[in-house]
GROMACS .gro file of C-alpha atoms in nm:
model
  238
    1UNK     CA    1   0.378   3.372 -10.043
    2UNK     CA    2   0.226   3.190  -9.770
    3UNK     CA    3   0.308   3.223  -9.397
    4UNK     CA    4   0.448   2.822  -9.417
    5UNK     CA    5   0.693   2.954  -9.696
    6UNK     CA    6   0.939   3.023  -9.413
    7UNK     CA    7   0.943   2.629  -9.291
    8UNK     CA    8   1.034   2.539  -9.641
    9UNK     CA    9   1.422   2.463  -9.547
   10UNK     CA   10   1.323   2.256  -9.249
   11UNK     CA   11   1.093   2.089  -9.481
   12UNK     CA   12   1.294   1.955  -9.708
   13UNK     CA   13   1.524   1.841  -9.440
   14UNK     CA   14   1.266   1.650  -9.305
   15UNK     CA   15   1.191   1.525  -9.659
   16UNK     CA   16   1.542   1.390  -9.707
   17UNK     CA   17   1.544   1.171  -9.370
   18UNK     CA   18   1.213   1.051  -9.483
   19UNK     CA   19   1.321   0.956  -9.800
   20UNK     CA   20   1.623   0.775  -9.690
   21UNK     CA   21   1.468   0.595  -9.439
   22UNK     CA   22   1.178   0.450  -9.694
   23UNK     CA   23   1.478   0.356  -9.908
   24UNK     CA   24   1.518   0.099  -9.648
   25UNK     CA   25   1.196   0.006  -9.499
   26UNK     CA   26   0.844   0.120  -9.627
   27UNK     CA   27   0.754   0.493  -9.645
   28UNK     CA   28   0.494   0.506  -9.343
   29UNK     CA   29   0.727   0.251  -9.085
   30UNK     CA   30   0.977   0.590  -9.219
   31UNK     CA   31   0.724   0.810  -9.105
   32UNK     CA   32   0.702   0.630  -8.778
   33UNK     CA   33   1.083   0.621  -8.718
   34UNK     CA   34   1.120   0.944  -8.833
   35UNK     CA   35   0.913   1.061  -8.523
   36UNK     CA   36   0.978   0.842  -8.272
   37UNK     CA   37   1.358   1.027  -8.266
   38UNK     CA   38   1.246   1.362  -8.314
   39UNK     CA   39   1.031   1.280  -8.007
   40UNK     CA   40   1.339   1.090  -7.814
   41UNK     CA   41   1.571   1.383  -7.873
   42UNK     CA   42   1.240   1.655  -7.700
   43UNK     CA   43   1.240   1.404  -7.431
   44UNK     CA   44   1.480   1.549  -7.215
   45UNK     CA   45   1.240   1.911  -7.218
   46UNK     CA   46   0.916   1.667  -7.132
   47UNK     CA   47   1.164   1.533  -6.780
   48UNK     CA   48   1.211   1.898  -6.691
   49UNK     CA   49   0.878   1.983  -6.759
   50UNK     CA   50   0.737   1.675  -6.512
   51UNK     CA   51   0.999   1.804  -6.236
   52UNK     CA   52   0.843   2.139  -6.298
   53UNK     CA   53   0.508   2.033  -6.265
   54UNK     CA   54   0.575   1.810  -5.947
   55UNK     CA   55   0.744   2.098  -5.777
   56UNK     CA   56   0.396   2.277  -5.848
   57UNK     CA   57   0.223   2.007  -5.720
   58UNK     CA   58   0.433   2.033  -5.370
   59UNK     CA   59   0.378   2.379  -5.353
   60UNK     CA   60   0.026   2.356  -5.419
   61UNK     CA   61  -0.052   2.385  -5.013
   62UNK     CA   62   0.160   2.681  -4.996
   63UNK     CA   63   0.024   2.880  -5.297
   64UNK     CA   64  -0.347   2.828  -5.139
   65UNK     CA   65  -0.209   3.017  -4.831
   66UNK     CA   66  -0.058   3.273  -5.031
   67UNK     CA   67  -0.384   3.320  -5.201
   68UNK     CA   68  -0.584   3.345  -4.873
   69UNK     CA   69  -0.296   3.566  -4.733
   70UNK     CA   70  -0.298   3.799  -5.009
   71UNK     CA   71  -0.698   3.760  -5.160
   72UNK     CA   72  -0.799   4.089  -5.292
   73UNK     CA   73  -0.463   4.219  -5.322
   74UNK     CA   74  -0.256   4.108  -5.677
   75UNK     CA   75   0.034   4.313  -5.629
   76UNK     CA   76   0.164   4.154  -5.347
   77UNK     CA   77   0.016   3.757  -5.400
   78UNK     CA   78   0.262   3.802  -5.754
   79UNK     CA   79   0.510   3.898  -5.541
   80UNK     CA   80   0.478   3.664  -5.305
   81UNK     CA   81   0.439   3.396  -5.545
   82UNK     CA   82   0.744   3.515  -5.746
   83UNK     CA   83   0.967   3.505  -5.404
   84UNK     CA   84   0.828   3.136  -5.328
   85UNK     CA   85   0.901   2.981  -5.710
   86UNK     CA   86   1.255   3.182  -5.706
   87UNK     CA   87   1.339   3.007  -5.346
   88UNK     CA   88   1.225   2.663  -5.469
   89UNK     CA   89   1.386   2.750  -5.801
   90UNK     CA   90   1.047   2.597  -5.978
   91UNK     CA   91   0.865   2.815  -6.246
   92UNK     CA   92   0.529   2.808  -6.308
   93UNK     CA   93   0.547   2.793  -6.735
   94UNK     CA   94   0.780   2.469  -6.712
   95UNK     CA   95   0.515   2.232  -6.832
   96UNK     CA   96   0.485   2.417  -7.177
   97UNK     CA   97   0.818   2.434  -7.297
   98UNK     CA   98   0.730   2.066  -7.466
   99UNK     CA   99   0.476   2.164  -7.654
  100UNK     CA  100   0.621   2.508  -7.749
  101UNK     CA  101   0.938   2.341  -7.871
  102UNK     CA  102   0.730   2.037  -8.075
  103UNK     CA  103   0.475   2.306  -8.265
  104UNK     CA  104   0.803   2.368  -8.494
  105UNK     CA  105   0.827   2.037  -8.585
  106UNK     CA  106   0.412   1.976  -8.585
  107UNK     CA  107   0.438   2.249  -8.874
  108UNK     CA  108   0.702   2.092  -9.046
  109UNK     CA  109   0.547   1.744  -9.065
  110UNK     CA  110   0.212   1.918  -9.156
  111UNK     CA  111   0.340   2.104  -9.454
  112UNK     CA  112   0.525   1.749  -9.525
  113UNK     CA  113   0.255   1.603  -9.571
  114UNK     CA  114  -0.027   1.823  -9.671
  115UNK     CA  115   0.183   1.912  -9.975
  116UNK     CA  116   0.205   1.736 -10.286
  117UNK     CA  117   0.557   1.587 -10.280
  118UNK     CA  118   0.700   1.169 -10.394
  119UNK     CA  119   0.637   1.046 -10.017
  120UNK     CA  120   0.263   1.086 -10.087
  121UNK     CA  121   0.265   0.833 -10.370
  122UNK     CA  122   0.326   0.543 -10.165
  123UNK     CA  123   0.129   0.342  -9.994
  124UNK     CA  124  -0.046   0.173  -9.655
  125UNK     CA  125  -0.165  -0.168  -9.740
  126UNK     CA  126  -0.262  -0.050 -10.076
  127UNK     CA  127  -0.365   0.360  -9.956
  128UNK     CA  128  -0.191   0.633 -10.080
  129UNK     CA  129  -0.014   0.844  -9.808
  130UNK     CA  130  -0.179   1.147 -10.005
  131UNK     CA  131  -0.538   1.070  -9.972
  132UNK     CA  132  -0.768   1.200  -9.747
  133UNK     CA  133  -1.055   0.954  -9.605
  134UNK     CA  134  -1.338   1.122  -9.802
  135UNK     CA  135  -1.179   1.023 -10.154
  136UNK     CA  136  -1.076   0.665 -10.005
  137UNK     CA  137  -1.226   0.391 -10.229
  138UNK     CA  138  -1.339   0.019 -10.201
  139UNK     CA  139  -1.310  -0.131  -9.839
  140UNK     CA  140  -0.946  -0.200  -9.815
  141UNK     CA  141  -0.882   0.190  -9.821
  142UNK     CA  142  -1.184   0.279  -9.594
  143UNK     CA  143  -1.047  -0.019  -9.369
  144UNK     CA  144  -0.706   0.098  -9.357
  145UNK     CA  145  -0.836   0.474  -9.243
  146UNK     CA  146  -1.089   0.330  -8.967
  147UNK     CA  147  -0.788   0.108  -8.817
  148UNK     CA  148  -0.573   0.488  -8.798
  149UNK     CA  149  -0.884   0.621  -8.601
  150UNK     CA  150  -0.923   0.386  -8.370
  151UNK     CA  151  -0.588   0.388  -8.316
  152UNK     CA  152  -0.622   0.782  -8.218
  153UNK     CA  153  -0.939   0.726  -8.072
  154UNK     CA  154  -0.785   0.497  -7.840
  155UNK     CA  155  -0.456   0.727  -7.715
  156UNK     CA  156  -0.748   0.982  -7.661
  157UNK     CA  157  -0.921   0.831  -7.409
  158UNK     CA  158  -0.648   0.692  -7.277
  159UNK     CA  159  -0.554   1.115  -7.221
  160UNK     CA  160  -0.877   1.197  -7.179
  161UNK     CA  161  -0.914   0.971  -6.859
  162UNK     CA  162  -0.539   1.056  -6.686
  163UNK     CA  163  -0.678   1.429  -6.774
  164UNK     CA  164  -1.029   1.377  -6.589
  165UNK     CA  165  -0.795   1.221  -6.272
  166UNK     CA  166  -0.615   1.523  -6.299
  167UNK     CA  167  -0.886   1.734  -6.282
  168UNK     CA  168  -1.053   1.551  -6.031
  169UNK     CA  169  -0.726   1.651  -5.786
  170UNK     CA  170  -0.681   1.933  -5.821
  171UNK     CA  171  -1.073   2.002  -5.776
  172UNK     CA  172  -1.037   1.830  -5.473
  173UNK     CA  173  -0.675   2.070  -5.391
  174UNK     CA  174  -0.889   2.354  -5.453
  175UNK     CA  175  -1.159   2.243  -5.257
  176UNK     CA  176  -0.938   2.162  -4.957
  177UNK     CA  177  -0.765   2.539  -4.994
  178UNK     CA  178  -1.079   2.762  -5.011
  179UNK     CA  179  -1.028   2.831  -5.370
  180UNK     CA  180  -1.269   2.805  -5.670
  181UNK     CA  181  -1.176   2.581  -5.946
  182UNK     CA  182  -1.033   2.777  -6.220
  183UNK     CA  183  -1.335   2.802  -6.546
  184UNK     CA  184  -1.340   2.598  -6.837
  185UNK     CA  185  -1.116   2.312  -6.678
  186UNK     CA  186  -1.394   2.076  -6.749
  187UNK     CA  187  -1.381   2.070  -7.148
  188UNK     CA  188  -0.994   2.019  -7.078
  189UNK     CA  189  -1.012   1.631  -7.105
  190UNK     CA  190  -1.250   1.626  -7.420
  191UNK     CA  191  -0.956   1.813  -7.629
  192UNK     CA  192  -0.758   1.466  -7.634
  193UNK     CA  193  -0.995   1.361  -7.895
  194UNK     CA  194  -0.926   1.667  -8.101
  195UNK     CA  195  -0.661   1.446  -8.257
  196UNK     CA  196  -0.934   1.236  -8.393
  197UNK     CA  197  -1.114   1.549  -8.590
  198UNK     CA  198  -0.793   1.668  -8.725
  199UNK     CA  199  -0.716   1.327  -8.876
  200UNK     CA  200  -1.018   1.322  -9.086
  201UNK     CA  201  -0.874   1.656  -9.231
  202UNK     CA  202  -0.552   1.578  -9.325
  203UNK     CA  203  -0.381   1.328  -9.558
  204UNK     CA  204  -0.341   0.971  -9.427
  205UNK     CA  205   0.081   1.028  -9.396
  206UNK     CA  206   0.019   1.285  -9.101
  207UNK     CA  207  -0.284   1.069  -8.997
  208UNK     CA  208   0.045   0.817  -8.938
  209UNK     CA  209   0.237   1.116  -8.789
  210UNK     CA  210  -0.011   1.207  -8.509
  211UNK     CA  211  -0.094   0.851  -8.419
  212UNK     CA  212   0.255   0.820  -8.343
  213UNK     CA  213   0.338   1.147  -8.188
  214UNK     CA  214  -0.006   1.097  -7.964
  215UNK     CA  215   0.099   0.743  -7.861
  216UNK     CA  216   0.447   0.855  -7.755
  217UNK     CA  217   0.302   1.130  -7.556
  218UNK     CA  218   0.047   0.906  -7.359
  219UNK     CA  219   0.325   0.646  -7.298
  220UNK     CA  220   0.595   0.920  -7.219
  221UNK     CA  221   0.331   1.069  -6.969
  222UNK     CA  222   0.257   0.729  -6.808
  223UNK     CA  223   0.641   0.699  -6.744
  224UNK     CA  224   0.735   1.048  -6.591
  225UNK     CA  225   0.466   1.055  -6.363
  226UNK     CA  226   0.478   0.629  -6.264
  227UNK     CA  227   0.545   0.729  -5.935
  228UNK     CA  228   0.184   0.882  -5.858
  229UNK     CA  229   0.270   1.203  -5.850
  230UNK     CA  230  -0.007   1.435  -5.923
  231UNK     CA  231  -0.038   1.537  -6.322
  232UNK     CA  232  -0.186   1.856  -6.487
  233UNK     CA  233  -0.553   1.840  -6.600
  234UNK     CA  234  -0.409   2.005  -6.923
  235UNK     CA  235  -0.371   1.725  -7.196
  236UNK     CA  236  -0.090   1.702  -7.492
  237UNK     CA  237  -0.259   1.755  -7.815
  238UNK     CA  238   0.100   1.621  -7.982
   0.00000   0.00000   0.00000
């Protein structure tokens, strides 16, 4: 029995909202609509996430003193740093309670639609929801999967530039407190466009699904942090 087995109830849940909605507009706008309120309802854990990464921005300053304080001793900078997120009542794992609470429902949508079921018979301007790009025939279907990539293609860079800004802060935070740069933050900003790979491996139904999930993130991002306050160089895969 395979590992997804256990989503099967949630799955079929999904399936029924899905279906009803497509009795009343077409299957992929269901698709769409489907997500868009599975993403309003996690929006309230993606606020409380950006307060939790603003009050680690603020505190920045103070945890680069603790570091030089306490370099070469671990015991007490965790302690330390433990005392100072308990008195500011911040917590340094805020920012990935979103994406911990929306891998559920990324499994759900990709056993959706990755599994032979009636939503994959319909259609996108004449494309089956079940194909994949490589059996996509005639230019209308090839057409109708390069407009979905450049759609995700587009919400990647979009991520993959607010990422490098990121980055380019907190380099600059480091820089200012003494510290190295933590490794591997530089490939950070290129995983945006990891969306774009997994499209081409999926059915064109969750090709729909992470186009919309990825555009709500980017525009959800833009919103909580309008007011300039620094964001994290890590970027929102969904």
């Amino acid at each position: 029995m395979s590992v997804f087995a256990v989503l099967d109830p949630a799955v079929g849940l999904a399936h029924d909202v899905v279906a009803a909605l497509a009795h009343v507009v077409p299957t992929a706008l269901a698709i769409v609509l489907f997500t868009v309120c599975v993403r309003l309802a996690l929006h309230p854990l993606a606020r409380a996430a950006a307060r939790g990464e603003k009050s680690r921005a603020r505190l920045a300053p103070r945890i680069a003193e603790l570091n030089r304080k306490h370099k070469g001793r671990p015991e007490k900078l965790q302690a330390a740093l433990a005392e100072l997120y308990r008195e500011e009542k911040a917590s340094p794992f805020a920012g990935c309670l979103p994406m911990l609470v929306q891998i559920p429902f990324f499994s759900v949508m990709y056993r959706l639609f990755t599994t032979p079921n009636d939503l994959l018979g319909h259609t996108l301007f004449g494309a089956p929801l079940g194909l994949h790009v490589g059996s996509a025939q005639g230019a209308g279907q090839g057409a109708v999967f390069a407009v979905l990539y450049a759609g995700l293609a587009a919400v990647a860079y979009v991520g993959f530039r607010r990422a490098r800004r990121a980055q380019a802060a907190q380099a600059a935070q480091a820089a200012a407190g003494g510290t190295a740069p933590q490794p591997g933050l530089a490939v950070l900003p290129y995983l945006s466009f990891g969306t774009v790979l997994f499209a081409a491996l999926v059915p064109l139904a969750a090709g729909v699904y992470l186009l919309t999930t990825t555009a709500w993130s980017a525009a959800e991002r833009a919103w909580l942090y309008r007011d300039g306050a620094p964001e994290p160089a890590g970027v929102a895969l969904v």
